[in-house]
PDB file of C-alpha atoms and ligand atoms in Angstrom:
ATOM      1  CA  MET S   1      85.366  99.400  97.964  1.00  0.00           C
ATOM      2  CA  THR S   2      85.473 102.196 100.748  1.00  0.00           C
ATOM      3  CA  ALA S   3      87.401 101.611 103.921  1.00  0.00           C
ATOM      4  CA  THR S   4      83.935 100.995 105.705  1.00  0.00           C
ATOM      5  CA  THR S   5      82.944  98.304 103.542  1.00  0.00           C
ATOM      6  CA  ALA S   6      86.544  96.799 103.714  1.00  0.00           C
ATOM      7  CA  ARG S   7      86.305  96.682 107.470  1.00  0.00           C
ATOM      8  CA  ASN S   8      82.808  95.260 107.514  1.00  0.00           C
ATOM      9  CA  ARG S   9      84.409  92.354 105.371  1.00  0.00           C
ATOM     10  CA  MET S  10      87.122  91.590 107.473  1.00  0.00           C
ATOM     11  CA  LEU S  11      85.496  88.844 109.443  1.00  0.00           C
ATOM     12  CA  GLY S  12      86.825  90.408 112.718  1.00  0.00           C
ATOM     13  CA  HIS S  13      89.748  88.265 112.837  1.00  0.00           C
ATOM     14  CA  VAL S  14      93.019  88.213 110.674  1.00  0.00           C
ATOM     15  CA  ILE S  15      93.983  84.444 110.676  1.00  0.00           C
ATOM     16  CA  THR S  16      95.271  83.514 107.129  1.00  0.00           C
ATOM     17  CA  ALA S  17      96.303  85.178 104.028  1.00  0.00           C
ATOM     18  CA  GLU S  18      93.158  83.301 102.395  1.00  0.00           C
ATOM     19  CA  GLN S  19      90.855  85.699 104.048  1.00  0.00           C
ATOM     20  CA  PHE S  20      91.957  88.556 101.463  1.00  0.00           C
ATOM     21  CA  ASP S  21      90.931  89.492  98.074  1.00  0.00           C
ATOM     22  CA  ARG S  22      92.056  92.061  95.427  1.00  0.00           C
ATOM     23  CA  ASP S  23      89.578  94.585  96.424  1.00  0.00           C
ATOM     24  CA  LEU S  24      90.410  94.331  99.904  1.00  0.00           C
ATOM     25  CA  LEU S  25      94.157  94.388  99.442  1.00  0.00           C
ATOM     26  CA  ASP S  26      93.882  97.432  97.096  1.00  0.00           C
ATOM     27  CA  VAL S  27      91.919  99.414  99.686  1.00  0.00           C
ATOM     28  CA  LEU S  28      94.709  98.333 102.465  1.00  0.00           C
ATOM     29  CA  PHE S  29      97.289  99.465 100.355  1.00  0.00           C
ATOM     30  CA  ARG S  30      95.714 102.893  99.634  1.00  0.00           C
ATOM     31  CA  ARG S  31      95.412 103.212 103.442  1.00  0.00           C
ATOM     32  CA  ALA S  32      98.836 102.115 104.217  1.00  0.00           C
ATOM     33  CA  THR S  33     100.093 104.562 101.486  1.00  0.00           C
ATOM     34  CA  ALA S  34      98.065 107.205 102.947  1.00  0.00           C
ATOM     35  CA  LEU S  35      99.075 106.724 106.616  1.00  0.00           C
ATOM     36  CA  ASP S  36     102.709 106.322 105.995  1.00  0.00           C
ATOM     37  CA  GLY S  37     104.288 109.061 108.338  1.00  0.00           C
ATOM     38  CA  VAL S  38     100.993 110.104 110.036  1.00  0.00           C
ATOM     39  CA  ARG S  39     100.941 110.461 113.767  1.00  0.00           C
ATOM     40  CA  ASP S  40      97.264 111.203 115.211  1.00  0.00           C
ATOM     41  CA  ASP S  41      94.889 109.977 117.715  1.00  0.00           C
ATOM     42  CA  ARG S  42      92.348 108.328 115.643  1.00  0.00           C
ATOM     43  CA  LEU S  43      92.651 105.234 117.705  1.00  0.00           C
ATOM     44  CA  ALA S  44      92.720 106.979 121.126  1.00  0.00           C
ATOM     45  CA  HIS S  45      91.395 104.855 123.932  1.00  0.00           C
ATOM     46  CA  ARG S  46      91.564 101.806 122.068  1.00  0.00           C
ATOM     47  CA  ILE S  47      94.004  99.152 123.657  1.00  0.00           C
ATOM     48  CA  MET S  48      96.030  96.457 121.696  1.00  0.00           C
ATOM     49  CA  ALA S  49      97.501  93.524 123.527  1.00  0.00           C
ATOM     50  CA  THR S  50     100.546  91.746 121.968  1.00  0.00           C
ATOM     51  CA  LEU S  51     100.553  88.180 123.149  1.00  0.00           C
ATOM     52  CA  PHE S  52     103.982  86.582 122.005  1.00  0.00           C
ATOM     53  CA  TYR S  53     105.064  83.095 122.789  1.00  0.00           C
ATOM     54  CA  GLU S  54     107.555  83.235 120.255  1.00  0.00           C
ATOM     55  CA  PRO S  55     110.601  85.581 119.630  1.00  0.00           C
ATOM     56  CA  SER S  56     109.950  88.481 117.587  1.00  0.00           C
ATOM     57  CA  THR S  57     111.483  91.666 116.536  1.00  0.00           C
ATOM     58  CA  ARG S  58     109.977  93.414 113.676  1.00  0.00           C
ATOM     59  CA  THR S  59     106.476  92.154 113.968  1.00  0.00           C
ATOM     60  CA  ARG S  60     105.751  93.045 117.674  1.00  0.00           C
ATOM     61  CA  LEU S  61     107.630  96.462 117.531  1.00  0.00           C
ATOM     62  CA  SER S  62     106.156  97.475 114.201  1.00  0.00           C
ATOM     63  CA  PHE S  63     102.604  96.778 115.323  1.00  0.00           C
ATOM     64  CA  GLU S  64     103.309  98.499 118.605  1.00  0.00           C
ATOM     65  CA  SER S  65     104.661 101.396 116.475  1.00  0.00           C
ATOM     66  CA  ALA S  66     101.458 101.373 114.290  1.00  0.00           C
ATOM     67  CA  MET S  67      99.383 101.505 117.247  1.00  0.00           C
ATOM     68  CA  LEU S  68     101.101 104.440 119.216  1.00  0.00           C
ATOM     69  CA  ARG S  69     101.475 106.361 115.943  1.00  0.00           C
ATOM     70  CA  LEU S  70      97.678 106.195 115.668  1.00  0.00           C
ATOM     71  CA  GLY S  71      97.232 107.281 119.448  1.00  0.00           C
ATOM     72  CA  GLY S  72      96.267 103.849 120.698  1.00  0.00           C
ATOM     73  CA  ALA S  73      97.878 102.101 123.665  1.00  0.00           C
ATOM     74  CA  VAL S  74      99.870  99.096 123.768  1.00  0.00           C
ATOM     75  CA  ILE S  75      99.906  96.205 126.633  1.00  0.00           C
ATOM     76  CA  GLY S  76     101.491  92.966 126.001  1.00  0.00           C
ATOM     77  CA  THR S  77     103.864  90.420 127.164  1.00  0.00           C
ATOM     78  CA  GLU S  78     106.874  89.011 125.265  1.00  0.00           C
ATOM     79  CA  ALA S  79     108.138  85.341 126.167  1.00  0.00           C
ATOM     80  CA  ALA S  80     104.671  84.540 127.087  1.00  0.00           C
ATOM     81  CA  ARG S  81     105.538  81.109 127.681  1.00  0.00           C
ATOM     82  CA  THR S  82     107.663  81.678 130.611  1.00  0.00           C
ATOM     83  CA  PHE S  83     106.387  85.296 131.468  1.00  0.00           C
ATOM     84  CA  SER S  84     102.644  84.662 131.511  1.00  0.00           C
ATOM     85  CA  SER S  85     100.387  82.182 133.318  1.00  0.00           C
ATOM     86  CA  ALA S  86     101.355  79.671 130.634  1.00  0.00           C
ATOM     87  CA  ILE S  87     104.050  78.525 132.662  1.00  0.00           C
ATOM     88  CA  LYS S  88     101.815  77.752 135.567  1.00  0.00           C
ATOM     89  CA  GLY S  89      99.764  75.619 132.941  1.00  0.00           C
ATOM     90  CA  GLU S  90      97.110  78.003 131.815  1.00  0.00           C
ATOM     91  CA  THR S  91      95.887  77.201 128.372  1.00  0.00           C
ATOM     92  CA  LEU S  92      96.183  79.638 125.346  1.00  0.00           C
ATOM     93  CA  GLU S  93      92.140  79.604 125.325  1.00  0.00           C
ATOM     94  CA  ASP S  94      92.007  80.589 128.619  1.00  0.00           C
ATOM     95  CA  THR S  95      94.687  83.403 128.556  1.00  0.00           C
ATOM     96  CA  VAL S  96      92.843  84.353 125.376  1.00  0.00           C
ATOM     97  CA  ARG S  97      89.282  84.770 126.887  1.00  0.00           C
ATOM     98  CA  MET S  98      90.921  86.835 129.782  1.00  0.00           C
ATOM     99  CA  VAL S  99      93.054  89.164 127.602  1.00  0.00           C
ATOM    100  CA  SER S 100      89.734  89.717 125.274  1.00  0.00           C
ATOM    101  CA  THR S 101      88.691  91.807 128.450  1.00  0.00           C
ATOM    102  CA  TYR S 102      91.615  93.982 128.810  1.00  0.00           C
ATOM    103  CA  ALA S 103      92.063  94.976 125.341  1.00  0.00           C
ATOM    104  CA  ASP S 104      90.164  95.660 121.992  1.00  0.00           C
ATOM    105  CA  LEU S 105      92.606  93.640 119.715  1.00  0.00           C
ATOM    106  CA  ILE S 106      95.036  90.923 120.427  1.00  0.00           C
ATOM    107  CA  VAL S 107      97.927  90.172 118.340  1.00  0.00           C
ATOM    108  CA  LEU S 108      99.044  86.830 118.912  1.00  0.00           C
ATOM    109  CA  ARG S 109     102.318  84.900 117.919  1.00  0.00           C
ATOM    110  CA  HIS S 110     102.555  81.348 118.771  1.00  0.00           C
ATOM    111  CA  ASP S 111     104.686  78.206 117.975  1.00  0.00           C
ATOM    112  CA  GLU S 112     101.953  76.063 117.062  1.00  0.00           C
ATOM    113  CA  ALA S 113     100.079  76.159 113.817  1.00  0.00           C
ATOM    114  CA  GLY S 114      96.377  76.685 114.147  1.00  0.00           C
ATOM    115  CA  ALA S 115      97.011  78.513 117.534  1.00  0.00           C
ATOM    116  CA  ALA S 116      95.472  81.716 116.051  1.00  0.00           C
ATOM    117  CA  ALA S 117      92.507  80.186 114.910  1.00  0.00           C
ATOM    118  CA  ARG S 118      91.984  78.386 118.377  1.00  0.00           C
ATOM    119  CA  ALA S 119      92.227  81.791 119.972  1.00  0.00           C
ATOM    120  CA  ALA S 120      89.894  83.375 117.659  1.00  0.00           C
ATOM    121  CA  SER S 121      87.281  80.881 118.522  1.00  0.00           C
ATOM    122  CA  VAL S 122      87.269  82.037 122.015  1.00  0.00           C
ATOM    123  CA  ALA S 123      88.159  85.564 122.113  1.00  0.00           C
ATOM    124  CA  SER S 124      85.378  88.341 122.226  1.00  0.00           C
ATOM    125  CA  VAL S 125      87.832  90.994 120.232  1.00  0.00           C
ATOM    126  CA  PRO S 126      89.604  90.695 116.796  1.00  0.00           C
ATOM    127  CA  VAL S 127      92.961  88.325 117.019  1.00  0.00           C
ATOM    128  CA  VAL S 128      95.447  88.975 114.392  1.00  0.00           C
ATOM    129  CA  ASN S 129      97.898  86.103 113.706  1.00  0.00           C
ATOM    130  CA  ALA S 130     101.242  87.327 113.938  1.00  0.00           C
ATOM    131  CA  GLY S 131     102.660  83.937 113.018  1.00  0.00           C
ATOM    132  CA  ASP S 132     101.548  80.562 114.158  1.00  0.00           C
ATOM    133  CA  GLY S 133     104.418  77.986 114.264  1.00  0.00           C
ATOM    134  CA  PRO S 134     104.955  76.796 110.533  1.00  0.00           C
ATOM    135  CA  GLY S 135     101.361  77.681 109.902  1.00  0.00           C
ATOM    136  CA  GLU S 136     100.942  81.144 108.293  1.00  0.00           C
ATOM    137  CA  HIS S 137     102.056  84.807 108.774  1.00  0.00           C
ATOM    138  CA  PRO S 138      99.427  87.021 107.098  1.00  0.00           C
ATOM    139  CA  THR S 139     100.482  90.477 107.964  1.00  0.00           C
ATOM    140  CA  GLN S 140     104.244  89.545 106.758  1.00  0.00           C
ATOM    141  CA  ALA S 141     102.628  88.724 103.659  1.00  0.00           C
ATOM    142  CA  LEU S 142     100.687  91.816 103.459  1.00  0.00           C
ATOM    143  CA  LEU S 143     103.659  93.723 103.766  1.00  0.00           C
ATOM    144  CA  ASP S 144     105.473  91.649 101.610  1.00  0.00           C
ATOM    145  CA  LEU S 145     102.872  92.032  98.808  1.00  0.00           C
ATOM    146  CA  TYR S 146     102.846  96.009  99.528  1.00  0.00           C
ATOM    147  CA  THR S 147     106.580  96.052  98.944  1.00  0.00           C
ATOM    148  CA  ILE S 148     106.379  94.194  95.521  1.00  0.00           C
ATOM    149  CA  GLU S 149     103.946  96.707  94.357  1.00  0.00           C
ATOM    150  CA  ARG S 150     106.049  99.739  95.417  1.00  0.00           C
ATOM    151  CA  GLU S 151     109.283  98.237  94.477  1.00  0.00           C
ATOM    152  CA  LEU S 152     108.045  96.943  90.872  1.00  0.00           C
ATOM    153  CA  GLY S 153     105.050  99.282  90.435  1.00  0.00           C
ATOM    154  CA  ARG S 154     102.889  95.869  89.573  1.00  0.00           C
ATOM    155  CA  VAL S 155     102.193  92.419  90.875  1.00  0.00           C
ATOM    156  CA  GLU S 156     100.166  90.849  87.970  1.00  0.00           C
ATOM    157  CA  GLY S 157     102.632  88.864  85.957  1.00  0.00           C
ATOM    158  CA  VAL S 158     105.448  89.015  88.324  1.00  0.00           C
ATOM    159  CA  ARG S 159     107.994  86.182  88.440  1.00  0.00           C
ATOM    160  CA  VAL S 160     108.885  85.133  92.153  1.00  0.00           C
ATOM    161  CA  ALA S 161     111.660  82.670  93.449  1.00  0.00           C
ATOM    162  CA  PHE S 162     110.818  81.655  96.787  1.00  0.00           C
ATOM    163  CA  CYS S 163     114.281  80.171  98.307  1.00  0.00           C
ATOM    164  CA  GLY S 164     115.329  78.682 101.615  1.00  0.00           C
ATOM    165  CA  ASP S 165     113.095  76.870 104.053  1.00  0.00           C
ATOM    166  CA  LEU S 166     109.811  76.594 102.186  1.00  0.00           C
ATOM    167  CA  ARG S 167     108.858  73.677 104.547  1.00  0.00           C
ATOM    168  CA  PHE S 168     108.806  75.638 107.981  1.00  0.00           C
ATOM    169  CA  GLY S 169     108.818  78.949 106.740  1.00  0.00           C
ATOM    170  CA  ARG S 170     105.389  80.599 107.230  1.00  0.00           C
ATOM    171  CA  THR S 171     105.895  83.813 105.414  1.00  0.00           C
ATOM    172  CA  ALA S 172     106.653  82.354 102.008  1.00  0.00           C
ATOM    173  CA  ARG S 173     103.343  80.264 102.429  1.00  0.00           C
ATOM    174  CA  SER S 174     101.289  83.286 103.342  1.00  0.00           C
ATOM    175  CA  LEU S 175     102.724  85.235 100.346  1.00  0.00           C
ATOM    176  CA  ALA S 176     102.335  82.605  97.815  1.00  0.00           C
ATOM    177  CA  LEU S 177      98.667  82.505  99.013  1.00  0.00           C
ATOM    178  CA  LEU S 178      98.213  86.097  98.229  1.00  0.00           C
ATOM    179  CA  LEU S 179     100.295  86.353  94.704  1.00  0.00           C
ATOM    180  CA  ALA S 180      97.875  83.596  93.737  1.00  0.00           C
ATOM    181  CA  LEU S 181      95.084  86.242  93.366  1.00  0.00           C
ATOM    182  CA  TYR S 182      97.101  88.241  90.686  1.00  0.00           C
ATOM    183  CA  PRO S 183      96.865  86.869  87.003  1.00  0.00           C
ATOM    184  CA  GLY S 184      99.916  85.841  85.519  1.00  0.00           C
ATOM    185  CA  VAL S 185     102.062  85.468  88.571  1.00  0.00           C
ATOM    186  CA  ARG S 186     104.690  82.672  88.265  1.00  0.00           C
ATOM    187  CA  MET S 187     106.618  80.980  91.335  1.00  0.00           C
ATOM    188  CA  THR S 188     109.489  79.008  91.482  1.00  0.00           C
ATOM    189  CA  PHE S 189     110.231  77.376  94.781  1.00  0.00           C
ATOM    190  CA  VAL S 190     113.980  76.913  95.300  1.00  0.00           C
ATOM    191  CA  ALA S 191     115.234  74.462  97.796  1.00  0.00           C
ATOM    192  CA  PRO S 192     117.017  71.138  98.543  1.00  0.00           C
ATOM    193  CA  PRO S 193     114.033  68.342  98.964  1.00  0.00           C
ATOM    194  CA  VAL S 194     114.754  68.593 102.786  1.00  0.00           C
ATOM    195  CA  ILE S 195     112.963  72.101 103.128  1.00  0.00           C
ATOM    196  CA  GLN S 196     111.020  72.201  99.798  1.00  0.00           C
ATOM    197  CA  VAL S 197     107.710  73.454  99.975  1.00  0.00           C
ATOM    198  CA  GLY S 198     104.871  71.428 101.214  1.00  0.00           C
ATOM    199  CA  GLY S 199     102.357  69.612  98.623  1.00  0.00           C
ATOM    200  CA  ASP S 200      99.352  71.213 100.639  1.00  0.00           C
ATOM    201  CA  ILE S 201     100.389  74.843  99.429  1.00  0.00           C
ATOM    202  CA  LEU S 202     101.515  73.410  95.900  1.00  0.00           C
ATOM    203  CA  ALA S 203      98.066  71.747  95.485  1.00  0.00           C
ATOM    204  CA  ARG S 204      96.333  74.983  96.819  1.00  0.00           C
ATOM    205  CA  LEU S 205      98.096  77.262  94.227  1.00  0.00           C
ATOM    206  CA  GLU S 206      97.685  74.808  91.364  1.00  0.00           C
ATOM    207  CA  ALA S 207      94.016  74.703  92.187  1.00  0.00           C
ATOM    208  CA  ARG S 208      94.059  78.491  91.482  1.00  0.00           C
ATOM    209  CA  GLY S 209      95.711  77.901  88.142  1.00  0.00           C
ATOM    210  CA  VAL S 210      99.190  79.216  89.527  1.00  0.00           C
ATOM    211  CA  GLU S 211     102.107  78.044  87.600  1.00  0.00           C
ATOM    212  CA  CYS S 212     104.465  76.636  89.961  1.00  0.00           C
ATOM    213  CA  ARG S 213     107.918  75.306  89.224  1.00  0.00           C
ATOM    214  CA  LEU S 214     110.357  73.429  91.817  1.00  0.00           C
ATOM    215  CA  ALA S 215     114.295  74.035  91.452  1.00  0.00           C
ATOM    216  CA  GLU S 216     117.183  73.228  93.494  1.00  0.00           C
ATOM    217  CA  GLN S 217     119.638  75.839  92.623  1.00  0.00           C
ATOM    218  CA  LEU S 218     118.888  79.506  92.508  1.00  0.00           C
ATOM    219  CA  THR S 219     121.478  79.790  89.659  1.00  0.00           C
ATOM    220  CA  ASP S 220     119.232  77.929  87.495  1.00  0.00           C
ATOM    221  CA  VAL S 221     116.440  80.306  87.581  1.00  0.00           C
ATOM    222  CA  LEU S 222     117.909  83.507  88.238  1.00  0.00           C
ATOM    223  CA  ASP S 223     117.745  84.896  84.686  1.00  0.00           C
ATOM    224  CA  ASP S 224     113.720  84.439  84.939  1.00  0.00           C
ATOM    225  CA  VAL S 225     112.888  86.431  88.073  1.00  0.00           C
ATOM    226  CA  ASP S 226     111.489  89.847  89.137  1.00  0.00           C
ATOM    227  CA  VAL S 227     111.877  88.866  92.907  1.00  0.00           C
ATOM    228  CA  VAL S 228     114.116  86.847  94.894  1.00  0.00           C
ATOM    229  CA  TYR S 229     112.275  85.921  98.156  1.00  0.00           C
ATOM    230  CA  GLN S 230     115.172  84.406 100.592  1.00  0.00           C
ATOM    231  CA  THR S 231     114.054  83.058 103.811  1.00  0.00           C
ATOM    232  CA  ARG S 232     115.958  81.732 106.896  1.00  0.00           C
ATOM    233  CA  VAL S 233     116.432  78.118 107.625  1.00  0.00           C
ATOM    234  CA  GLN S 234     113.922  77.778 110.601  1.00  0.00           C
ATOM    235  CA  LYS S 235     116.473  76.031 113.151  1.00  0.00           C
ATOM    236  CA  GLU S 236     114.160  76.030 115.758  1.00  0.00           C
ATOM    237  CA  ARG S 237     111.536  73.822 114.029  1.00  0.00           C
ATOM    238  CA  PHE S 238     113.819  70.955 113.032  1.00  0.00           C
ATOM    239  CA  THR S 239     113.814  67.865 115.374  1.00  0.00           C
ATOM    240  CA  ASP S 240     116.771  66.183 113.416  1.00  0.00           C
ATOM    241  CA  PRO S 241     120.199  68.331 113.831  1.00  0.00           C
ATOM    242  CA  LEU S 242     121.437  66.389 110.677  1.00  0.00           C
ATOM    243  CA  GLU S 243     118.472  67.453 108.396  1.00  0.00           C
ATOM    244  CA  TYR S 244     119.126  71.039 109.840  1.00  0.00           C
ATOM    245  CA  GLU S 245     122.861  70.987 108.760  1.00  0.00           C
ATOM    246  CA  GLN S 246     121.825  69.605 105.338  1.00  0.00           C
ATOM    247  CA  ALA S 247     119.457  72.478 104.857  1.00  0.00           C
ATOM    248  CA  ARG S 248     121.531  75.470 106.830  1.00  0.00           C
ATOM    249  CA  THR S 249     123.803  76.347 103.784  1.00  0.00           C
ATOM    250  CA  ALA S 250     121.794  75.147 100.834  1.00  0.00           C
ATOM    251  CA  ILE S 251     121.099  78.616  99.137  1.00  0.00           C
ATOM    252  CA  ARG S 252     122.894  81.727  99.905  1.00  0.00           C
ATOM    253  CA  ILE S 253     122.825  85.038  97.945  1.00  0.00           C
ATOM    254  CA  ASP S 254     126.014  86.801  97.780  1.00  0.00           C
ATOM    255  CA  GLY S 255     127.785  89.290  95.309  1.00  0.00           C
ATOM    256  CA  ALA S 256     128.193  86.387  92.831  1.00  0.00           C
ATOM    257  CA  ILE S 257     124.538  85.711  92.574  1.00  0.00           C
ATOM    258  CA  MET S 258     123.824  89.403  92.564  1.00  0.00           C
ATOM    259  CA  ARG S 259     125.863  89.838  89.424  1.00  0.00           C
ATOM    260  CA  GLN S 260     123.689  87.295  87.714  1.00  0.00           C
ATOM    261  CA  LEU S 261     120.368  88.915  88.632  1.00  0.00           C
ATOM    262  CA  PRO S 262     118.627  91.028  86.335  1.00  0.00           C
ATOM    263  CA  ALA S 263     118.998  94.883  86.980  1.00  0.00           C
ATOM    264  CA  THR S 264     115.408  95.372  87.351  1.00  0.00           C
ATOM    265  CA  ALA S 265     115.020  92.513  89.911  1.00  0.00           C
ATOM    266  CA  ILE S 266     114.875  92.569  93.588  1.00  0.00           C
ATOM    267  CA  VAL S 267     115.920  90.656  96.756  1.00  0.00           C
ATOM    268  CA  MET S 268     113.355  90.366  99.601  1.00  0.00           C
ATOM    269  CA  HIS S 269     113.779  88.722 102.939  1.00  0.00           C
ATOM    270  CA  PRO S 270     111.276  88.562 105.731  1.00  0.00           C
ATOM    271  CA  LEU S 271     114.287  88.841 108.288  1.00  0.00           C
ATOM    272  CA  PRO S 272     116.164  88.011 110.685  1.00  0.00           C
ATOM    273  CA  ARG S 273     118.731  86.821 108.521  1.00  0.00           C
ATOM    274  CA  VAL S 274     121.398  84.671 109.482  1.00  0.00           C
ATOM    275  CA  ASP S 275     123.970  83.848 106.528  1.00  0.00           C
ATOM    276  CA  GLU S 276     121.772  83.243 103.922  1.00  0.00           C
ATOM    277  CA  ILE S 277     122.347  86.874 102.315  1.00  0.00           C
ATOM    278  CA  ALA S 278     125.961  87.944 102.662  1.00  0.00           C
ATOM    279  CA  PRO S 279     126.407  91.426 104.233  1.00  0.00           C
ATOM    280  CA  GLU S 280     127.913  92.513 100.957  1.00  0.00           C
ATOM    281  CA  VAL S 281     124.596  92.620  99.084  1.00  0.00           C
ATOM    282  CA  ASP S 282     123.078  95.066 101.505  1.00  0.00           C
ATOM    283  CA  ALA S 283     124.565  98.050  99.460  1.00  0.00           C
ATOM    284  CA  ASP S 284     123.160  96.806  96.175  1.00  0.00           C
ATOM    285  CA  PRO S 285     120.115  99.063  95.511  1.00  0.00           C
ATOM    286  CA  ARG S 286     118.336  95.799  94.504  1.00  0.00           C
ATOM    287  CA  ALA S 287     118.781  94.515  98.094  1.00  0.00           C
ATOM    288  CA  ALA S 288     114.936  95.792  99.394  1.00  0.00           C
ATOM    289  CA  TYR S 289     114.738  93.744 102.699  1.00  0.00           C
ATOM    290  CA  PHE S 290     115.174  96.742 104.712  1.00  0.00           C
ATOM    291  CA  ARG S 291     112.678  98.838 102.845  1.00  0.00           C
ATOM    292  CA  GLN S 292     110.273  95.903 103.282  1.00  0.00           C
ATOM    293  CA  ALA S 293     110.799  95.683 106.925  1.00  0.00           C
ATOM    294  CA  ALA S 294     109.976  99.472 107.058  1.00  0.00           C
ATOM    295  CA  ASN S 295     106.795  99.196 105.270  1.00  0.00           C
ATOM    296  CA  GLY S 296     105.346  96.900 107.996  1.00  0.00           C
ATOM    297  CA  VAL S 297     104.555  99.865 109.988  1.00  0.00           C
ATOM    298  CA  ALA S 298     102.121 101.588 107.487  1.00  0.00           C
ATOM    299  CA  ILE S 299     100.635  98.387 106.482  1.00  0.00           C
ATOM    300  CA  ARG S 300      99.920  97.506 110.202  1.00  0.00           C
ATOM    301  CA  MET S 301      98.665 101.065 110.820  1.00  0.00           C
ATOM    302  CA  ALA S 302      95.960 100.382 107.871  1.00  0.00           C
ATOM    303  CA  LEU S 303      95.253  97.124 109.216  1.00  0.00           C
ATOM    304  CA  LEU S 304      94.626  98.547 112.775  1.00  0.00           C
ATOM    305  CA  GLU S 305      92.693 101.270 111.397  1.00  0.00           C
ATOM    306  CA  MET S 306      90.326  98.956 109.499  1.00  0.00           C
ATOM    307  CA  LEU S 307      89.776  96.763 112.531  1.00  0.00           C
ATOM    308  CA  LEU S 308      89.479  99.447 115.226  1.00  0.00           C
ATOM    309  CA  ALA S 309      88.427 102.730 113.972  1.00  0.00           C
TER     310      ALA S 309
HETATM  311  N1  LIG J 401     110.399  86.797 111.040  1.00  0.00           N
HETATM  312  C1  LIG J 401     109.738  85.759 110.075  1.00  0.00           C
HETATM  313  C2  LIG J 401     108.646  84.853 110.902  1.00  0.00           C
HETATM  314  O1  LIG J 401     108.481  85.333 112.175  1.00  0.00           O
HETATM  315  C3  LIG J 401     110.818  85.189 109.447  1.00  0.00           C
HETATM  316  C4  LIG J 401     111.839  84.129 110.221  1.00  0.00           C
HETATM  317  O2  LIG J 401     111.840  84.061 111.699  1.00  0.00           O
HETATM  318  O3  LIG J 401     112.616  83.611 109.693  1.00  0.00           O
HETATM  319  O4  LIG J 401     108.381  84.122 110.344  1.00  0.00           O
END
């Protein structure tokens, strides 16, 4: 598939990982590799708006960096809930209608699942979902999958242990949906019941024939993994502080875990981490999370090129 055909198939908006197929991912990853380190002006005179109703460091800044590296311009508001007209009572739909007339693309982060789809339904420019509450985070999943391919040299047949907050964590949900496109991938969801993965995702994976297992302890599955995908317990989404306390310290990766991890396996994390990965792990070459975050720029350059060039 060429980049142009791929672009025509992008449906305009990027809302869910389920929009992607293998061909599209292959094109995107090839373009990301080609664009890595590039600085030119292929998106000159194009404007990207970042509209962030929830905090972000990597997603917003890597999108902005990607746009600037391709010669485009960036406008936006972080803390949109307080710094935009949302505080005056404006609906998301009205804000998006207006921003559509100021920019050629909107990157939206919001605290409600389904917000990106609502925005897309009224936008006259492409909307990219940069995380919608506990819903999805498709562009994080793209960079995560790209990282697995780069680090391990393959995706087919990989064994992935998703750990941590699989109930509220949107990145694991989106990545699991992308991985389901690759034959032979085995997924284990490692979490205590209070933050275990939702039945909706399991049903979608099983419908596609993916072999899924549930576990409570990482040590039970460590000898059978290629990727440990650790996640932060999403404090901001708990309504019951007791449940949060139960979940907070459930799964932690430290030197002892690393000693049991196969030499060829990697540890990933969408970041930010709190204390679910001990700092002593950072120096281990199998700790891939900072390389993973760095891959976000090239992936988002490829995506912006596909949507805007
Ligand atoms: N940065 C990721 C997200 O926005 C992971 C996290 O916040 O824990 O979903």
